Each structure stands twice: as C-alpha cells, then as structure tokens.
Amino acid sequence: MTAAALRRLTLTNFRSYHAASLDIGANLVVLTGPNGAGKTNLIEAISFLMPGRGLRRATLEEVAFSEGDGTVGGSWGGSWAVSAEVEGMLGLATLGTGIEPPAAEVSTRTRLCRIDREPVGSAAAFADHLRVIWLVPAMDQLFMGPASERRRFLDRLVLAVDAEHQGRVNALERALRSRNRLLEDPRPDPHWLDAIEHETAELAVAVAAQRAETVHRLQAALATRKDDAFPSAEIALEGWMERLLPDHPAMEIEERYRGILKNNRARDAAAGRTLDGPHLTDLAVIYSPKSIPAADASTGEQKALLIGLVLAHAGLLAEMTGFAPVLLLDEVVAHLDPDRRLALYAALARLGAQVFMTGADPAAFAEVASQAAVFTVNSGQVQRSA
C-alpha cells in the first residue's frame, strides 16, 4: 500500500513557533520533549492540511504566534502560515494555508489555501493529495461525553472520505439558524419558512446519507479486524433519517422531513431550536468482546476501542484511495501498557502510513526509534536527534 507523506513542514508565526522547518524523510516521526514544549502545536499545523479547524478546533486567530506579553501576532498582525511539501496521490506538491494581516477596513479574515503556490478555493482541494486523521487526548472521553462530541468525531471520519462534507454540515447549520430566527417572529412569513425548510431538508438528507455510507463502510472494515489488543466495535447511527436511507429514496425522506419541520414549527419556536433532524443524531458504539455499550467499558478498554476505530478508518481510507492517510497520534503511547504499545507499533507497520507520534518520555518509543525520524521539541525549537 502506498502512503501519502509529508517530506518537509514549514511553520511561520504558528502557535509557539515564530519560524520552524522540519525535513522529515521518514514515514515514522516521533516528537519528544517536555509538556508544553510545542509538540502538539506541530501536529496541529499538519491537521490544517484538512478542511476545518484542526485537531484543537481553534479559530484562525487563536493559532497565530503569541508574543511573550500575551499579545497575538505582534508586528505580524496575527498572520500565520503552514506549508508542506508532500508526496501524495497526485505526486509531488506543495500545500500551503494560513491567513494574511487584515486590511484596515476588514474585521474578519479568510483562510487562504494554495497548491504549488497557486490559490485554490478551499482546503477541500488538499484532499486530492492526502488525507489526514488524528487521535488526541481530548477524544478519550468520546464515549462518555455528549452526543455532539460523537457527531463531531463522526464528521471528521466522513470528512476524510469526502472533503466536501464539512461544507454541507456548515450549510445545514446555517439553514437551521435561519429557520430558528424566522420562528422568533410571532407571525413568520410562511413562504420564507417553506423556502428555508426546503433547503434544510435537502442539506439534512445529504449530510445524513454521507454519514450513513461512511458508517456502513467502517462497520464492514471493523468486522474484519482480528487484533486482540485493539478489539472490534459495532457502530450504528441513532436517527430515523439514517435508518430509512438504505431502503428509501432520498427525495421521499426529504419530503418527510419537510413535513416534520412544518408540523413542528410551533414546538420549535417555543424551544428556540429545531428538535428533529440529523443535527441531533448520535453514534452508537458497542464494545464487541463484551457486547456492552462503549460507555460501560473500562477506561483501558475505551482507549483500545478508540485506537481500533481510528486504525480501521485509516485502513478503509487506504483501501478506498489506494493511499494510506497521514496519522497524527498525540500522547497515545504514554497511556498504553507495554504489550498494547508493541501491538500499536505492529499495527502501524502493517498499515504502512506516515505516522506522527508525540510523547514526553523518549523511552516509550525505544522499540521504534531506530526506524523513526526523532525530533526533540523545546520552547518553540525543533532539533532532529542523531
């Protein structure tokens, strides 16, 4: 299996890095250093080579280089840039993204994206070259947290499959907000409501359909896993729309949802929000070895289950595109026992993807250090180890 890979990464005014450049030259990359040194900042920069707000869900302004006095951007005006030379699905290319200093009359800034220094419409175009997925400590509470976190996790999985998915999700959220504003009027214009509900239904079914397709594919991939260290899961979407999609035409479901929206106007107006639709869908996950909900599994079992989901998703992307995605694993090995740590390294080797791993303790990477490009990170400085 071929792997999409970064060969050089350059950061300008990003987070703790005024300027940094890494010549990578390996498919296994280890970033070590004390807590707070900037390891996660480096892989967050890579996550911006995908549509969306990166692995921390930061705003464009939040990732700008911070001066010692706490101001953002300093003389750079809050501008930042991330550039990567990649060997990807269309061969060698240079991907770049960031924001420029704002013009005096502009209060908001737009993220700029370039391929081989030529502007492109959005980061969705980067998906022609590589896919990026990640696992970070904030995801450890995925199965215990609210449904919104599982939807966000699911949408990242879908986004790696379909780079236009985030745009549809955002459009659906805007349509729902517009409907809610109309319903705030004691006597809303029924023609405007009909129009916005027509758009909302189209977007809702499109979002639900892509989620359902991705879950179906991922469940099939999970069913073939035979890794005891990272057991399989059974996953399903909990939402009436997603349950109907395999056996009913999209237009029929759209029409049904429009009827629900129309009938529920008074109820939704009283609630101040739309109380039915895929924006409330949950991702149900069963821990297969014990046939119990993932939320009822132990902390260690949940961690192993999450790693198994990410590995299965990476394998699915490799199968669909012919290229293994880039994996960003932040502080993953620190919480694994020695046997599971070795099992993870073996699973990553079988996948053949380029993997970036972070950790404070270099000893945790002893088994793979000889095969990896190891970088020491400290206070915004990055140095490759001998």
CSV table of C-alpha atoms in Angstrom, one decimal:
chain,number,residue,atom,x,y,z
A,1,MET,CA,0.0,0.0,0.0
A,2,THR,CA,1.3,3.4,-0.9
A,3,ALA,CA,1.4,6.1,1.7
A,4,ALA,CA,0.8,9.8,1.3
A,5,ALA,CA,3.6,11.6,3.2
A,6,LEU,CA,5.0,14.9,4.2
A,7,ARG,CA,8.6,15.4,3.3
A,8,ARG,CA,9.1,18.9,4.6
A,9,LEU,CA,7.0,21.0,7.0
A,10,THR,CA,7.4,24.8,7.5
A,11,LEU,CA,5.6,26.9,10.1
A,12,THR,CA,5.6,30.7,10.2
A,13,ASN,CA,4.1,32.5,13.2
A,14,PHE,CA,2.0,29.4,14.1
A,15,ARG,CA,1.3,28.9,17.9
A,16,SER,CA,4.6,28.8,19.7
A,17,TYR,CA,6.7,28.9,16.5
A,18,HIS,CA,7.8,32.2,15.0
A,19,ALA,CA,9.6,30.0,12.4
A,20,ALA,CA,10.3,26.3,12.2
A,21,SER,CA,11.1,23.9,9.4
A,22,LEU,CA,11.4,20.1,9.6
A,23,ASP,CA,13.0,17.9,6.9
A,24,ILE,CA,11.2,14.7,7.6
A,25,GLY,CA,12.4,12.0,5.3
A,26,ALA,CA,10.7,9.1,7.1
A,27,ASN,CA,7.3,7.5,7.4
A,28,LEU,CA,7.5,7.3,11.2
A,29,VAL,CA,8.1,10.6,13.0
A,30,VAL,CA,8.5,10.9,16.8
A,31,LEU,CA,8.3,14.3,18.6
A,32,THR,CA,9.5,14.2,22.2
A,33,GLY,CA,10.0,16.9,24.7
A,34,PRO,CA,8.6,18.3,28.0
A,35,ASN,CA,4.9,19.1,28.4
A,36,GLY,CA,4.1,22.5,26.9
A,37,ALA,CA,7.2,22.4,24.6
A,38,GLY,CA,5.1,22.7,21.4
A,39,LYS,CA,4.8,19.0,20.3
A,40,THR,CA,1.0,19.2,19.8
A,41,ASN,CA,1.4,22.6,18.0
A,42,LEU,CA,3.5,20.9,15.3
A,43,ILE,CA,0.9,18.2,14.6
A,44,GLU,CA,-1.9,20.7,14.9
A,45,ALA,CA,-0.2,22.6,12.0
A,46,ILE,CA,-0.4,19.4,9.9
A,47,SER,CA,-4.1,19.0,10.8
A,48,PHE,CA,-4.7,22.3,9.0
A,49,LEU,CA,-3.9,20.4,5.7
A,50,MET,CA,-7.5,19.2,6.0
A,51,PRO,CA,-10.7,21.3,5.8
A,52,GLY,CA,-12.0,22.5,9.1
A,53,ARG,CA,-10.4,24.0,12.3
A,54,GLY,CA,-7.7,21.5,13.0
A,55,LEU,CA,-7.3,19.0,15.8
A,56,ARG,CA,-8.0,21.6,18.6
A,57,ARG,CA,-10.9,23.2,16.7
A,58,ALA,CA,-9.2,26.6,17.0
A,59,THR,CA,-10.2,29.8,15.3
A,60,LEU,CA,-7.9,31.2,12.7
A,61,GLU,CA,-6.8,33.9,15.1
A,62,GLU,CA,-6.1,31.6,18.0
A,63,VAL,CA,-3.3,29.7,16.2
A,64,ALA,CA,-1.3,32.9,15.4
A,65,PHE,CA,2.1,33.2,17.1
A,66,SER,CA,1.8,34.7,20.6
A,67,GLU,CA,4.3,37.2,21.9
A,68,GLY,CA,5.7,36.9,25.4
A,69,ASP,CA,3.4,39.7,26.7
A,70,GLY,CA,0.4,37.7,25.6
A,71,THR,CA,-0.5,39.7,22.5
A,72,VAL,CA,-1.3,37.7,19.4
A,73,GLY,CA,0.6,38.3,16.2
A,74,GLY,CA,2.7,41.3,17.3
A,75,SER,CA,4.1,43.1,14.3
A,76,TRP,CA,2.9,40.3,12.1
A,77,GLY,CA,-0.7,41.3,12.6
A,78,GLY,CA,-1.9,37.8,13.6
A,79,SER,CA,-0.9,36.3,10.2
A,80,TRP,CA,0.4,32.8,10.1
A,81,ALA,CA,1.2,30.1,7.5
A,82,VAL,CA,1.7,26.4,7.3
A,83,SER,CA,3.4,24.8,4.2
A,84,ALA,CA,4.2,21.2,3.5
A,85,GLU,CA,6.0,19.5,0.6
A,86,VAL,CA,4.1,16.3,0.2
A,87,GLU,CA,4.4,13.1,-1.8
A,88,GLY,CA,0.8,12.3,-2.3
A,89,MET,CA,-1.9,10.9,-4.5
A,90,LEU,CA,-1.0,13.2,-7.4
A,91,GLY,CA,2.8,13.1,-7.0
A,92,LEU,CA,4.9,15.8,-5.5
A,93,ALA,CA,3.1,19.0,-4.5
A,94,THR,CA,3.4,21.9,-2.1
A,95,LEU,CA,0.4,22.6,0.0
A,96,GLY,CA,0.0,25.9,1.9
A,97,THR,CA,-2.6,27.5,4.2
A,98,GLY,CA,-2.8,30.4,6.6
A,99,ILE,CA,-4.1,34.0,7.0
A,100,GLU,CA,-2.7,37.3,6.0
A,101,PRO,CA,-2.7,40.6,8.0
A,102,PRO,CA,-6.1,42.2,7.8
A,103,ALA,CA,-6.8,45.2,5.7
A,104,ALA,CA,-7.8,48.2,7.8
A,105,GLU,CA,-11.4,48.1,6.6
A,106,VAL,CA,-11.8,44.3,7.1
A,107,SER,CA,-12.7,42.9,10.5
A,108,THR,CA,-12.7,39.2,9.6
A,109,ARG,CA,-10.2,37.2,7.8
A,110,THR,CA,-10.5,34.3,5.4
A,111,ARG,CA,-8.2,31.2,5.4
A,112,LEU,CA,-6.1,31.1,2.3
A,113,CYS,CA,-5.2,27.8,0.6
A,114,ARG,CA,-2.6,27.2,-2.1
A,115,ILE,CA,-1.3,24.2,-4.1
A,116,ASP,CA,2.1,24.7,-5.7
A,117,ARG,CA,1.7,28.4,-4.8
A,118,GLU,CA,-1.5,28.8,-6.8
A,119,PRO,CA,-4.7,29.8,-5.0
A,120,VAL,CA,-7.4,27.2,-4.6
A,121,GLY,CA,-11.0,27.6,-3.4
A,122,SER,CA,-10.6,25.9,-0.1
A,123,ALA,CA,-8.7,23.2,1.9
A,124,ALA,CA,-11.0,20.6,0.4
A,125,ALA,CA,-8.7,20.7,-2.6
A,126,PHE,CA,-5.9,19.3,-0.4
A,127,ALA,CA,-7.8,16.0,-0.3
A,128,ASP,CA,-6.7,15.3,-3.9
A,129,HIS,CA,-3.2,15.0,-2.5
A,130,LEU,CA,-3.5,13.5,1.0
A,131,ARG,CA,-5.9,12.6,3.8
A,132,VAL,CA,-5.1,13.3,7.5
A,133,ILE,CA,-6.7,11.8,10.6
A,134,TRP,CA,-5.8,12.1,14.2
A,135,LEU,CA,-6.2,10.8,17.7
A,136,VAL,CA,-5.7,13.3,20.6
A,137,PRO,CA,-6.2,13.1,24.4
A,138,ALA,CA,-9.4,15.2,24.3
A,139,MET,CA,-11.1,12.2,22.5
A,140,ASP,CA,-10.6,9.9,25.4
A,141,GLN,CA,-14.0,10.9,26.8
A,142,LEU,CA,-15.7,10.4,23.5
A,143,PHE,CA,-18.0,7.5,24.6
A,144,MET,CA,-18.8,9.2,28.0
A,145,GLY,CA,-19.4,12.6,26.6
A,146,PRO,CA,-22.4,14.3,24.9
A,147,ALA,CA,-23.7,13.1,21.5
A,148,SER,CA,-22.4,16.3,20.0
A,149,GLU,CA,-18.8,15.1,20.5
A,150,ARG,CA,-19.6,11.8,18.8
A,151,ARG,CA,-21.2,13.6,15.9
A,152,ARG,CA,-18.1,15.8,15.6
A,153,PHE,CA,-15.9,12.7,15.7
A,154,LEU,CA,-18.1,11.0,13.0
A,155,ASP,CA,-18.0,14.1,10.8
A,156,ARG,CA,-14.2,14.1,10.9
A,157,LEU,CA,-14.3,10.4,9.8
A,158,VAL,CA,-16.7,11.4,7.0
A,159,LEU,CA,-14.6,14.4,6.0
A,160,ALA,CA,-11.5,12.2,5.4
A,161,VAL,CA,-13.7,10.2,2.9
A,162,ASP,CA,-15.5,13.2,1.4
A,163,ALA,CA,-13.7,16.5,1.5
A,164,GLU,CA,-17.0,18.4,0.8
A,165,HIS,CA,-18.8,17.0,3.8
A,166,GLN,CA,-17.8,19.8,6.2
A,167,GLY,CA,-19.2,22.4,3.7
A,168,ARG,CA,-22.6,20.6,3.8
A,169,VAL,CA,-22.6,20.3,7.6
A,170,ASN,CA,-21.8,24.1,7.9
A,171,ALA,CA,-24.6,24.9,5.3
A,172,LEU,CA,-27.1,22.8,7.3
A,173,GLU,CA,-26.2,24.6,10.5
A,174,ARG,CA,-26.7,28.0,8.8
A,175,ALA,CA,-30.0,26.8,7.4
A,176,LEU,CA,-31.2,25.7,10.8
A,177,ARG,CA,-30.1,29.0,12.4
A,178,SER,CA,-32.0,30.9,9.7
A,179,ARG,CA,-35.1,28.9,10.4
A,180,ASN,CA,-34.8,29.5,14.1
A,181,ARG,CA,-34.5,33.2,13.5
A,182,LEU,CA,-37.7,33.2,11.4
A,183,LEU,CA,-39.5,31.3,14.1
A,184,GLU,CA,-38.7,34.0,16.6
A,185,ASP,CA,-41.2,36.3,14.8
A,186,PRO,CA,-44.7,35.8,16.3
A,187,ARG,CA,-46.1,35.8,12.7
A,188,PRO,CA,-43.3,34.4,10.5
A,189,ASP,CA,-43.7,34.6,6.7
A,190,PRO,CA,-44.9,31.1,5.7
A,191,HIS,CA,-43.3,31.5,2.2
A,192,TRP,CA,-39.9,32.2,3.7
A,193,LEU,CA,-40.3,29.3,6.1
A,194,ASP,CA,-41.3,27.0,3.2
A,195,ALA,CA,-38.2,28.0,1.3
A,196,ILE,CA,-35.7,27.6,4.2
A,197,GLU,CA,-37.3,24.3,5.2
A,198,HIS,CA,-36.9,23.1,1.6
A,199,GLU,CA,-33.2,23.9,1.7
A,200,THR,CA,-32.8,22.5,5.2
A,201,ALA,CA,-34.3,19.1,4.1
A,202,GLU,CA,-32.0,18.8,1.1
A,203,LEU,CA,-28.9,19.5,3.2
A,204,ALA,CA,-30.1,17.3,6.0
A,205,VAL,CA,-30.5,14.2,3.8
A,206,ALA,CA,-27.2,14.9,2.1
A,207,VAL,CA,-25.4,15.0,5.4
A,208,ALA,CA,-27.2,12.0,6.8
A,209,ALA,CA,-26.6,10.0,3.7
A,210,GLN,CA,-22.8,10.6,3.7
A,211,ARG,CA,-22.6,9.8,7.4
A,212,ALA,CA,-24.6,6.6,6.9
A,213,GLU,CA,-22.4,5.5,4.0
A,214,THR,CA,-19.2,6.1,6.0
A,215,VAL,CA,-20.6,4.2,9.0
A,216,HIS,CA,-21.6,1.3,6.7
A,217,ARG,CA,-18.2,1.1,5.2
A,218,LEU,CA,-16.4,1.4,8.5
A,219,GLN,CA,-18.5,-1.3,10.1
A,220,ALA,CA,-17.5,-3.6,7.4
A,221,ALA,CA,-13.9,-2.8,8.0
A,222,LEU,CA,-14.3,-3.3,11.7
A,223,ALA,CA,-15.9,-6.7,11.2
A,224,THR,CA,-12.7,-8.0,9.5
A,225,ARG,CA,-10.3,-6.9,12.4
A,226,LYS,CA,-8.7,-9.7,14.3
A,227,ASP,CA,-6.5,-7.6,16.6
A,228,ASP,CA,-7.0,-8.6,20.2
A,229,ALA,CA,-5.1,-5.6,21.5
A,230,PHE,CA,-7.5,-3.2,19.9
A,231,PRO,CA,-10.8,-5.1,19.7
A,232,SER,CA,-13.5,-4.5,17.2
A,233,ALA,CA,-16.7,-2.5,17.7
A,234,GLU,CA,-20.2,-2.4,16.4
A,235,ILE,CA,-21.2,1.0,15.3
A,236,ALA,CA,-24.6,2.4,14.1
A,237,LEU,CA,-26.3,5.8,13.7
A,238,GLU,CA,-29.2,6.6,16.0
A,239,GLY,CA,-31.5,8.7,13.9
A,240,TRP,CA,-34.7,7.9,12.0
A,241,MET,CA,-33.4,9.5,8.8
A,242,GLU,CA,-30.2,7.4,8.7
A,243,ARG,CA,-32.3,4.2,9.4
A,244,LEU,CA,-34.5,4.9,6.4
A,245,LEU,CA,-31.8,5.9,3.9
A,246,PRO,CA,-30.8,2.4,2.8
A,247,ASP,CA,-34.3,1.4,1.7
A,248,HIS,CA,-36.0,4.7,0.8
A,249,PRO,CA,-35.3,7.3,-2.0
A,250,ALA,CA,-33.6,10.5,-0.8
A,251,MET,CA,-36.5,12.6,-2.2
A,252,GLU,CA,-39.0,10.7,-0.2
A,253,ILE,CA,-37.0,11.3,3.0
A,254,GLU,CA,-36.6,15.0,2.2
A,255,GLU,CA,-40.4,15.3,1.7
A,256,ARG,CA,-41.0,13.6,5.0
A,257,TYR,CA,-38.6,15.8,6.8
A,258,ARG,CA,-40.1,19.0,5.3
A,259,GLY,CA,-43.5,17.8,6.7
A,260,ILE,CA,-41.9,17.3,10.1
A,261,LEU,CA,-40.4,20.7,10.1
A,262,LYS,CA,-43.7,22.3,9.0
A,263,ASN,CA,-45.7,20.5,11.6
A,264,ASN,CA,-43.2,21.3,14.4
A,265,ARG,CA,-43.0,25.0,13.8
A,266,ALA,CA,-44.8,25.9,17.0
A,267,ARG,CA,-42.9,23.4,19.1
A,268,ASP,CA,-39.5,24.5,17.7
A,269,ALA,CA,-40.4,28.2,18.1
A,270,ALA,CA,-41.2,27.6,21.8
A,271,ALA,CA,-37.9,25.6,22.2
A,272,GLY,CA,-35.9,28.2,20.3
A,273,ARG,CA,-34.3,25.4,18.2
A,274,THR,CA,-35.1,22.6,15.8
A,275,LEU,CA,-35.9,19.5,17.7
A,276,ASP,CA,-35.7,16.9,14.9
A,277,GLY,CA,-33.1,16.1,12.3
A,278,PRO,CA,-29.6,14.8,11.7
A,279,HIS,CA,-28.0,17.6,13.7
A,280,LEU,CA,-29.2,15.5,16.8
A,281,THR,CA,-28.0,12.1,15.5
A,282,ASP,CA,-25.8,10.0,17.8
A,283,LEU,CA,-23.2,7.5,17.0
A,284,ALA,CA,-23.8,4.3,19.0
A,285,VAL,CA,-20.7,2.2,19.7
A,286,ILE,CA,-20.7,-1.3,21.2
A,287,TYR,CA,-17.6,-2.9,22.6
A,288,SER,CA,-17.7,-6.2,20.8
A,289,PRO,CA,-15.7,-8.5,23.1
A,290,LYS,CA,-18.3,-8.0,25.9
A,291,SER,CA,-21.3,-6.8,23.8
A,292,ILE,CA,-21.7,-3.8,26.0
A,293,PRO,CA,-22.0,-0.1,25.2
A,294,ALA,CA,-18.6,1.6,24.9
A,295,ALA,CA,-19.6,3.9,27.7
A,296,ASP,CA,-19.8,0.9,30.1
A,297,ALA,CA,-16.3,-0.4,29.2
A,298,SER,CA,-13.3,0.3,31.4
A,299,THR,CA,-11.0,3.3,30.7
A,300,GLY,CA,-8.4,1.0,29.2
A,301,GLU,CA,-11.0,-0.8,27.0
A,302,GLN,CA,-12.4,2.5,25.8
A,303,LYS,CA,-8.9,3.7,24.8
A,304,ALA,CA,-8.2,0.4,23.0
A,305,LEU,CA,-11.6,0.7,21.3
A,306,LEU,CA,-10.9,4.2,20.1
A,307,ILE,CA,-7.5,3.3,18.7
A,308,GLY,CA,-9.1,0.3,16.9
A,309,LEU,CA,-11.7,2.6,15.3
A,310,VAL,CA,-9.0,5.0,14.1
A,311,LEU,CA,-6.9,2.2,12.7
A,312,ALA,CA,-9.9,0.7,10.9
A,313,HIS,CA,-10.7,4.1,9.5
A,314,ALA,CA,-7.2,4.5,8.3
A,315,GLY,CA,-7.3,1.1,6.6
A,316,LEU,CA,-10.6,2.0,5.0
A,317,LEU,CA,-9.2,5.2,3.5
A,318,ALA,CA,-6.2,3.3,2.2
A,319,GLU,CA,-8.5,0.8,0.5
A,320,MET,CA,-10.7,3.5,-1.0
A,321,THR,CA,-8.0,5.8,-2.3
A,322,GLY,CA,-5.0,3.5,-2.7
A,323,PHE,CA,-3.0,5.7,-0.4
A,324,ALA,CA,-2.7,5.3,3.4
A,325,PRO,CA,-3.6,8.6,5.2
A,326,VAL,CA,-1.2,10.6,7.4
A,327,LEU,CA,-1.9,9.7,11.1
A,328,LEU,CA,-1.4,12.2,13.9
A,329,LEU,CA,-1.2,10.4,17.3
A,330,ASP,CA,-0.9,12.8,20.2
A,331,GLU,CA,0.3,11.3,23.5
A,332,VAL,CA,-1.2,8.0,22.6
A,333,VAL,CA,1.5,5.6,23.7
A,334,ALA,CA,2.0,7.1,27.1
A,335,HIS,CA,-1.2,5.5,28.3
A,336,LEU,CA,-0.7,2.1,26.8
A,337,ASP,CA,0.8,-0.9,28.6
A,338,PRO,CA,3.9,-2.4,27.0
A,339,ASP,CA,2.0,-5.2,25.2
A,340,ARG,CA,-0.5,-2.8,23.7
A,341,ARG,CA,2.2,-0.3,22.8
A,342,LEU,CA,4.0,-3.0,20.8
A,343,ALA,CA,0.7,-4.1,19.2
A,344,LEU,CA,0.2,-0.5,18.1
A,345,TYR,CA,3.6,-0.3,16.5
A,346,ALA,CA,2.9,-3.6,14.7
A,347,ALA,CA,-0.5,-2.4,13.5
A,348,LEU,CA,1.0,0.9,12.2
A,349,ALA,CA,3.7,-1.0,10.4
A,350,ARG,CA,1.1,-3.2,8.7
A,351,LEU,CA,-0.9,-0.1,7.7
A,352,GLY,CA,2.2,1.5,6.1
A,353,ALA,CA,1.0,5.0,6.7
A,354,GLN,CA,3.2,8.0,7.6
A,355,VAL,CA,2.6,8.5,11.4
A,356,PHE,CA,3.5,11.4,13.7
A,357,MET,CA,3.6,10.5,17.4
A,358,THR,CA,4.2,12.8,20.3
A,359,GLY,CA,5.2,12.0,23.9
A,360,ALA,CA,7.2,13.4,26.8
A,361,ASP,CA,9.1,10.2,27.5
A,362,PRO,CA,11.6,9.1,24.8
A,363,ALA,CA,11.7,5.6,26.4
A,364,ALA,CA,8.2,4.9,25.2
A,365,PHE,CA,9.4,5.0,21.6
A,366,ALA,CA,12.5,2.8,22.2
A,367,GLU,CA,11.2,-0.1,20.2
A,368,VAL,CA,10.8,2.1,17.0
A,369,ALA,CA,13.4,4.8,17.5
A,370,SER,CA,15.8,3.2,15.1
A,371,GLN,CA,13.2,3.3,12.3
A,372,ALA,CA,11.9,6.8,13.0
A,373,ALA,CA,12.9,10.4,12.5
A,374,VAL,CA,13.1,11.6,16.1
A,375,PHE,CA,12.8,15.3,16.9
A,376,THR,CA,13.3,16.9,20.2
A,377,VAL,CA,11.0,19.9,20.8
A,378,ASN,CA,11.6,22.6,23.4
A,379,SER,CA,10.2,26.1,23.7
A,380,GLY,CA,9.4,26.6,20.0
A,381,GLN,CA,12.6,25.0,18.8
A,382,VAL,CA,12.8,21.7,17.0
A,383,GLN,CA,16.0,19.6,16.6
A,384,ARG,CA,16.4,16.3,14.9
A,385,SER,CA,18.1,13.7,17.2
A,386,ALA,CA,21.2,12.0,15.9
